[in-house]
mmCIF file of C-alpha atoms and ligand atoms in Angstrom:
data_model
loop_
_atom_site.group_PDB
_atom_site.id
_atom_site.type_symbol
_atom_site.label_atom_id
_atom_site.label_comp_id
_atom_site.label_asym_id
_atom_site.label_seq_id
_atom_site.Cartn_x
_atom_site.Cartn_y
_atom_site.Cartn_z
ATOM 1 C CA MET X 626 -2.818 -17.783 -18.481
ATOM 2 C CA GLU X 627 -2.070 -20.785 -16.353
ATOM 3 C CA LYS X 628 -1.127 -20.668 -12.673
ATOM 4 C CA ARG X 629 1.989 -22.308 -11.862
ATOM 5 C CA GLU X 630 4.366 -22.918 -8.797
ATOM 6 C CA LYS X 631 4.426 -20.745 -5.689
ATOM 7 C CA LEU X 632 7.305 -18.146 -5.852
ATOM 8 C CA TYR X 633 7.055 -16.419 -2.427
ATOM 9 C CA GLU X 634 4.771 -16.131 0.520
ATOM 10 C CA GLY X 635 4.531 -13.093 2.580
ATOM 11 C CA LYS X 636 2.351 -12.100 5.476
ATOM 12 C CA ALA X 637 -0.575 -10.790 3.479
ATOM 13 C CA LYS X 638 -0.075 -12.413 -0.122
ATOM 14 C CA ILE X 639 1.327 -15.321 -1.999
ATOM 15 C CA ILE X 640 3.002 -14.810 -5.289
ATOM 16 C CA TYR X 641 2.519 -17.549 -8.073
ATOM 17 C CA ALA X 642 4.456 -18.075 -11.286
ATOM 18 C CA THR X 643 2.424 -18.174 -14.629
ATOM 19 C CA ASP X 644 3.110 -19.607 -17.970
ATOM 20 C CA GLU X 645 4.454 -16.383 -19.013
ATOM 21 C CA PRO X 646 7.768 -15.517 -17.241
ATOM 22 C CA ASP X 647 7.194 -11.670 -16.938
ATOM 23 C CA LYS X 648 3.820 -12.092 -15.182
ATOM 24 C CA VAL X 649 2.909 -13.460 -11.745
ATOM 25 C CA ILE X 650 -0.202 -13.867 -9.829
ATOM 26 C CA ALA X 651 -0.800 -12.099 -6.507
ATOM 27 C CA TYR X 652 -3.140 -14.115 -4.225
ATOM 28 C CA TYR X 653 -4.555 -12.081 -1.146
ATOM 29 C CA LYS X 654 -4.648 -13.971 1.988
ATOM 30 C CA ASP X 655 -6.964 -13.333 5.079
ATOM 31 C CA SER X 656 -4.166 -13.137 7.476
ATOM 32 C CA ALA X 657 -3.733 -9.788 9.286
ATOM 33 C CA THR X 658 -0.690 -8.865 11.181
ATOM 34 C CA ALA X 659 0.386 -5.626 13.043
ATOM 35 C CA PHE X 660 3.524 -4.540 14.890
ATOM 36 C CA ASP X 661 5.961 -6.893 12.969
ATOM 37 C CA ALA X 662 3.581 -9.711 13.393
ATOM 38 C CA VAL X 663 3.466 -9.769 16.908
ATOM 39 C CA LYS X 664 -0.247 -9.407 16.600
ATOM 40 C CA LYS X 665 -1.740 -11.964 14.401
ATOM 41 C CA ALA X 666 -5.091 -13.041 13.283
ATOM 42 C CA THR X 667 -7.122 -14.636 10.408
ATOM 43 C CA ILE X 668 -9.990 -12.318 9.119
ATOM 44 C CA GLU X 669 -12.356 -14.047 6.733
ATOM 45 C CA GLY X 670 -12.895 -12.004 3.771
ATOM 46 C CA LYS X 671 -10.153 -9.534 4.061
ATOM 47 C CA GLY X 672 -8.304 -10.869 1.142
ATOM 48 C CA VAL X 673 -11.242 -10.429 -1.228
ATOM 49 C CA LEU X 674 -11.621 -6.966 -0.061
ATOM 50 C CA ASN X 675 -8.050 -5.920 -0.385
ATOM 51 C CA ASN X 676 -7.814 -7.483 -3.792
ATOM 52 C CA LYS X 677 -10.758 -5.650 -4.864
ATOM 53 C CA ILE X 678 -9.737 -2.458 -3.481
ATOM 54 C CA ALA X 679 -6.207 -2.531 -4.601
ATOM 55 C CA SER X 680 -7.188 -3.482 -8.189
ATOM 56 C CA PHE X 681 -9.328 -0.371 -8.114
ATOM 57 C CA PHE X 682 -6.699 1.935 -6.990
ATOM 58 C CA PHE X 683 -4.104 0.307 -9.418
ATOM 59 C CA LYS X 684 -6.332 0.614 -12.353
ATOM 60 C CA LEU X 685 -7.197 4.141 -11.357
ATOM 61 C CA LEU X 686 -3.485 5.220 -11.050
ATOM 62 C CA ASN X 687 -2.645 3.359 -14.404
ATOM 63 C CA GLU X 688 -5.345 5.423 -16.180
ATOM 64 C CA LYS X 689 -3.753 8.581 -14.485
ATOM 65 C CA GLY X 690 -0.460 7.665 -16.048
ATOM 66 C CA ILE X 691 1.351 6.151 -13.148
ATOM 67 C CA PRO X 692 3.325 3.082 -13.976
ATOM 68 C CA THR X 693 2.323 0.229 -11.941
ATOM 69 C CA HIS X 694 2.771 -3.674 -11.847
ATOM 70 C CA PHE X 695 -0.968 -4.211 -12.159
ATOM 71 C CA ILE X 696 -2.324 -5.884 -15.154
ATOM 72 C CA LYS X 697 -5.857 -7.018 -14.150
ATOM 73 C CA GLN X 698 -8.087 -8.517 -11.396
ATOM 74 C CA ILE X 699 -8.440 -12.212 -12.338
ATOM 75 C CA SER X 700 -10.549 -13.539 -9.429
ATOM 76 C CA ASP X 701 -11.854 -12.541 -6.013
ATOM 77 C CA ARG X 702 -8.470 -12.969 -4.445
ATOM 78 C CA GLU X 703 -6.117 -12.744 -7.365
ATOM 79 C CA MET X 704 -4.637 -10.215 -9.712
ATOM 80 C CA LEU X 705 -2.426 -10.584 -12.474
ATOM 81 C CA ILE X 706 0.825 -8.471 -12.228
ATOM 82 C CA TYR X 707 4.069 -7.916 -13.978
ATOM 83 C CA LYS X 708 6.988 -9.635 -12.110
ATOM 84 C CA VAL X 709 9.098 -6.766 -10.920
ATOM 85 C CA GLU X 710 12.389 -6.766 -8.865
ATOM 86 C CA ILE X 711 11.161 -5.074 -5.473
ATOM 87 C CA ILE X 712 13.299 -2.303 -4.091
ATOM 88 C CA PRO X 713 13.426 -3.101 -0.138
ATOM 89 C CA VAL X 714 12.241 0.462 0.772
ATOM 90 C CA GLU X 715 8.986 1.456 2.071
ATOM 91 C CA VAL X 716 8.041 4.832 0.925
ATOM 92 C CA VAL X 717 5.281 6.431 3.409
ATOM 93 C CA VAL X 718 3.524 9.635 2.554
ATOM 94 C CA ARG X 719 1.784 11.540 5.321
ATOM 95 C CA ASN X 720 -0.705 14.357 4.728
ATOM 96 C CA LEU X 721 -1.788 14.366 8.608
ATOM 97 C CA ALA X 722 0.224 13.189 11.571
ATOM 98 C CA ALA X 723 -0.907 9.781 12.879
ATOM 99 C CA GLY X 724 0.641 6.503 13.999
ATOM 100 C CA SER X 725 4.513 6.307 14.294
ATOM 101 C CA ILE X 726 5.411 9.787 13.709
ATOM 102 C CA VAL X 727 3.237 10.972 16.712
ATOM 103 C CA LYS X 728 5.094 8.593 19.012
ATOM 104 C CA ARG X 729 8.467 9.304 17.432
ATOM 105 C CA LEU X 730 8.589 12.991 17.147
ATOM 106 C CA GLY X 731 5.856 13.942 19.561
ATOM 107 C CA ILE X 732 4.034 15.745 16.628
ATOM 108 C CA PRO X 733 0.288 16.096 17.748
ATOM 109 C CA GLU X 734 -2.217 13.746 15.916
ATOM 110 C CA LYS X 735 -3.838 15.447 12.937
ATOM 111 C CA THR X 736 -1.056 18.027 12.503
ATOM 112 C CA GLU X 737 -1.393 18.847 8.711
ATOM 113 C CA PHE X 738 1.839 18.335 6.726
ATOM 114 C CA ASN X 739 1.804 20.862 3.877
ATOM 115 C CA PRO X 740 3.583 19.804 1.489
ATOM 116 C CA PRO X 741 3.030 16.184 2.392
ATOM 117 C CA LEU X 742 5.876 14.437 4.038
ATOM 118 C CA VAL X 743 7.711 11.599 2.259
ATOM 119 C CA GLU X 744 9.666 9.174 4.450
ATOM 120 C CA PHE X 745 11.679 6.150 3.768
ATOM 121 C CA TYR X 746 11.942 2.886 5.799
ATOM 122 C CA LEU X 747 14.030 -0.060 5.316
ATOM 123 C CA LYS X 748 11.973 -3.202 4.462
ATOM 124 C CA ASN X 749 13.368 -5.544 6.986
ATOM 125 C CA ASP X 750 11.047 -7.157 9.656
ATOM 126 C CA GLU X 751 14.049 -8.472 11.720
ATOM 127 C CA LEU X 752 15.200 -4.668 11.994
ATOM 128 C CA HIS X 753 11.595 -3.647 12.575
ATOM 129 C CA ASP X 754 11.434 -1.506 9.333
ATOM 130 C CA PRO X 755 13.725 1.268 10.655
ATOM 131 C CA ILE X 756 13.239 4.640 9.306
ATOM 132 C CA ILE X 757 16.160 5.733 6.897
ATOM 133 C CA CYS X 758 17.111 8.580 4.774
ATOM 134 C CA LYS X 759 18.213 8.951 1.138
ATOM 135 C CA GLU X 760 21.963 8.767 2.198
ATOM 136 C CA HIS X 761 21.392 5.316 3.861
ATOM 137 C CA ILE X 762 19.703 4.136 0.672
ATOM 138 C CA LEU X 763 22.614 5.280 -1.387
ATOM 139 C CA ALA X 764 25.258 3.892 1.110
ATOM 140 C CA MET X 765 23.423 0.435 1.199
ATOM 141 C CA LYS X 766 23.219 0.526 -2.545
ATOM 142 C CA LEU X 767 19.383 -0.167 -2.403
ATOM 143 C CA ALA X 768 18.538 2.269 -5.182
ATOM 144 C CA THR X 769 20.285 4.975 -7.278
ATOM 145 C CA GLU X 770 19.998 8.817 -6.640
ATOM 146 C CA GLU X 771 17.579 8.770 -9.966
ATOM 147 C CA GLU X 772 15.578 6.067 -8.566
ATOM 148 C CA ILE X 773 15.230 7.540 -5.178
ATOM 149 C CA GLU X 774 13.896 10.837 -6.762
ATOM 150 C CA LYS X 775 11.627 8.909 -9.042
ATOM 151 C CA MET X 776 10.053 7.148 -6.123
ATOM 152 C CA ARG X 777 9.428 10.391 -4.298
ATOM 153 C CA GLU X 778 7.988 11.971 -7.369
ATOM 154 C CA LEU X 779 5.515 9.043 -8.029
ATOM 155 C CA ALA X 780 4.603 8.782 -4.282
ATOM 156 C CA LEU X 781 3.550 12.476 -4.270
ATOM 157 C CA LYS X 782 1.619 11.935 -7.554
ATOM 158 C CA VAL X 783 -0.203 8.997 -5.995
ATOM 159 C CA ASN X 784 -0.863 10.908 -3.114
ATOM 160 C CA GLU X 785 -2.469 13.742 -5.090
ATOM 161 C CA ILE X 786 -4.638 11.408 -7.067
ATOM 162 C CA LEU X 787 -5.823 9.215 -4.319
ATOM 163 C CA ARG X 788 -6.453 11.922 -1.882
ATOM 164 C CA GLU X 789 -8.662 13.977 -4.282
ATOM 165 C CA PHE X 790 -10.432 10.836 -5.262
ATOM 166 C CA MET X 791 -11.145 9.724 -1.592
ATOM 167 C CA LYS X 792 -12.160 13.356 -0.575
ATOM 168 C CA LYS X 793 -14.883 13.017 -3.292
ATOM 169 C CA GLN X 794 -15.978 9.755 -1.322
ATOM 170 C CA GLY X 795 -15.925 11.601 2.061
ATOM 171 C CA ILE X 796 -12.841 10.062 3.132
ATOM 172 C CA ILE X 797 -9.499 11.698 4.409
ATOM 173 C CA LEU X 798 -6.488 9.745 3.034
ATOM 174 C CA VAL X 799 -4.202 10.433 6.178
ATOM 175 C CA ASP X 800 -1.146 8.501 5.126
ATOM 176 C CA PHE X 801 0.108 5.480 3.276
ATOM 177 C CA LYS X 802 2.830 3.159 2.359
ATOM 178 C CA LEU X 803 4.042 2.290 -1.008
ATOM 179 C CA GLU X 804 6.657 -0.311 -2.551
ATOM 180 C CA PHE X 805 8.290 0.095 -5.866
ATOM 181 C CA GLY X 806 10.097 -2.310 -8.176
ATOM 182 C CA ARG X 807 12.185 -2.447 -11.283
ATOM 183 C CA LYS X 808 10.758 -3.652 -14.581
ATOM 184 C CA ASP X 809 13.049 -3.259 -17.594
ATOM 185 C CA GLY X 810 15.051 -0.814 -15.757
ATOM 186 C CA GLU X 811 12.266 1.382 -15.053
ATOM 187 C CA ILE X 812 10.629 2.287 -11.553
ATOM 188 C CA VAL X 813 6.937 1.060 -11.232
ATOM 189 C CA LEU X 814 4.530 1.109 -8.218
ATOM 190 C CA ALA X 815 4.269 -2.394 -6.835
ATOM 191 C CA ASP X 816 2.956 -4.304 -3.886
ATOM 192 C CA GLU X 817 -0.463 -3.105 -2.738
ATOM 193 C CA ILE X 818 -2.668 -0.250 -1.992
ATOM 194 C CA SER X 819 -5.216 -1.170 0.487
ATOM 195 C CA PRO X 820 -6.697 -0.250 3.981
ATOM 196 C CA ASP X 821 -3.978 -2.574 5.088
ATOM 197 C CA THR X 822 -1.346 0.013 3.928
ATOM 198 C CA CYS X 823 -3.349 3.206 4.170
ATOM 199 C CA ARG X 824 -4.971 5.218 6.971
ATOM 200 C CA PHE X 825 -8.563 6.366 5.866
ATOM 201 C CA TRP X 826 -10.785 8.509 8.205
ATOM 202 C CA ASP X 827 -14.349 9.078 7.621
ATOM 203 C CA GLU X 828 -14.620 12.883 6.994
ATOM 204 C CA LYS X 829 -17.733 13.220 9.122
ATOM 205 C CA THR X 830 -17.353 10.875 11.910
ATOM 206 C CA GLY X 831 -13.397 10.557 12.146
ATOM 207 C CA GLU X 832 -13.853 6.848 12.285
ATOM 208 C CA SER X 833 -10.922 4.720 11.031
ATOM 209 C CA LEU X 834 -11.674 2.530 8.149
ATOM 210 C CA ASP X 835 -8.206 0.861 7.818
ATOM 211 C CA LYS X 836 -5.952 -1.637 9.536
ATOM 212 C CA ASP X 837 -5.792 0.698 12.666
ATOM 213 C CA ARG X 838 -9.099 -1.117 13.491
ATOM 214 C CA PHE X 839 -7.189 -4.306 14.064
ATOM 215 C CA ARG X 840 -3.928 -2.712 15.280
ATOM 216 C CA PHE X 841 -5.853 -0.903 18.262
ATOM 217 C CA ASP X 842 -9.105 -2.840 18.435
ATOM 218 C CA LEU X 843 -11.117 -0.005 17.105
ATOM 219 C CA GLY X 844 -14.022 -2.128 15.560
ATOM 220 C CA ASP X 845 -14.712 -4.903 13.065
ATOM 221 C CA LEU X 846 -12.018 -4.652 10.281
ATOM 222 C CA ILE X 847 -14.450 -6.172 7.648
ATOM 223 C CA GLU X 848 -17.142 -3.477 8.329
ATOM 224 C CA GLY X 849 -14.342 -0.782 7.622
ATOM 225 C CA TYR X 850 -12.830 -2.122 4.553
ATOM 226 C CA THR X 851 -16.554 -2.984 3.178
ATOM 227 C CA LYS X 852 -17.176 0.810 3.560
ATOM 228 C CA ILE X 853 -14.167 1.786 1.533
ATOM 229 C CA LEU X 854 -14.826 -0.711 -1.179
ATOM 230 C CA GLU X 855 -18.690 0.204 -1.366
ATOM 231 C CA LYS X 856 -17.816 3.961 -1.576
ATOM 232 C CA ILE X 857 -15.043 3.459 -4.210
ATOM 233 C CA GLU X 858 -17.187 1.333 -6.230
ATOM 234 C CA LYS X 859 -20.197 3.615 -6.062
ATOM 235 C CA LYS X 860 -18.037 6.184 -7.841
ATOM 236 C CA GLU X 861 -16.116 4.997 -10.812
ATOM 237 C CA THR X 862 -14.047 8.198 -11.743
HETATM 238 P P1 LIG Q 1053 3.242 4.187 10.523
HETATM 239 O O1 LIG Q 1053 2.377 5.364 11.133
HETATM 240 O O2 LIG Q 1053 3.016 3.022 11.452
HETATM 241 O O3 LIG Q 1053 4.571 4.591 10.295
HETATM 242 O O4 LIG Q 1053 2.404 3.870 9.178
HETATM 243 C C1 LIG Q 1053 2.284 4.951 8.119
HETATM 244 C C2 LIG Q 1053 1.513 4.233 7.092
HETATM 245 O O5 LIG Q 1053 2.004 3.173 6.443
HETATM 246 C C3 LIG Q 1053 0.186 3.617 7.532
HETATM 247 O O6 LIG Q 1053 -0.764 4.025 6.496
HETATM 248 C C4 LIG Q 1053 0.161 2.304 7.681
HETATM 249 C C5 LIG Q 1053 1.305 1.874 6.533
HETATM 250 N N1 LIG Q 1053 2.248 0.843 6.950
HETATM 251 C C6 LIG Q 1053 2.216 -0.264 6.164
HETATM 252 O O7 LIG Q 1053 1.558 -0.401 5.143
HETATM 253 N N2 LIG Q 1053 2.965 -1.151 6.649
HETATM 254 C C7 LIG Q 1053 3.990 -1.250 7.712
HETATM 255 O O8 LIG Q 1053 4.728 -2.003 8.021
HETATM 256 C C8 LIG Q 1053 3.854 -0.014 8.504
HETATM 257 C C9 LIG Q 1053 4.599 0.189 9.820
HETATM 258 C C10 LIG Q 1053 3.019 0.880 8.201
HETATM 259 N N1 LIG Q 1054 2.343 -4.920 8.386
HETATM 260 C C1 LIG Q 1054 3.175 -4.893 9.577
HETATM 261 C C2 LIG Q 1054 3.259 -6.160 10.081
HETATM 262 O O1 LIG Q 1054 2.674 -6.922 9.736
HETATM 263 C C3 LIG Q 1054 3.049 -3.739 10.613
HETATM 264 C C4 LIG Q 1054 1.804 -2.912 10.452
HETATM 265 O O2 LIG Q 1054 1.316 -2.799 9.350
HETATM 266 O O3 LIG Q 1054 1.266 -2.327 11.479
HETATM 267 O O4 LIG Q 1054 3.698 -6.382 11.204
#
């Protein structure tokens, strides 16, 4: 496998071509952003932790039958993935109320959503990732009705798998964001799953072990992410 030219650089990752047209390399950077990159920092070691944590979660999900873009972790900061056409919709699953839904709808923090809530957001930083509904996705031709249902179904399955797995490690999966892509006409889970894109609360102490540490200055980010990695690595399923 040969690493070739840079194809795309996002806020947290760089995508490189390889000598195989259907495979690319995702390189995890140390940059942290919040509130549409209004708050920015470089946090040494974040990329390594996120690459390891995301690789672990993708492997677990692949083993449980969820189609993902993940092939394998190839270095501390890099994973080999299938090239997909990203659907510009962020799919958020919520088990407990936290973050934007508390502010937007006045729902008290920690309110339980049973069944879990699935929301769609337009992936567009300039518009500040606005919340959208199925009808908007159809009207904007971002995905078909079938694809939307597939994303919803996969997001709920991912929630079941990760929620149960994290519970065994003493961690509450509060909410998370997923992105999906098209590969050979099929919907597959893409982007990343890490403490940058999930809320994880310590079951005993209630402590945030995710990017809220950076967003709201709750404590050292590396310490929180390291706790997540240590807990999941200790307990291979
Ligand atoms: P929210 O409460 O800010 O809407 O976030 C819900 C979940 O989605 C939370 O786990 C953090 C994650 N998220 C992202 O991964 N990227 C984003 O741009 C935003 C706003 C949230
Ligand atoms: N990821 C978004 C940003 O970089 C927002 C967030 O995660 O809070 O601005």
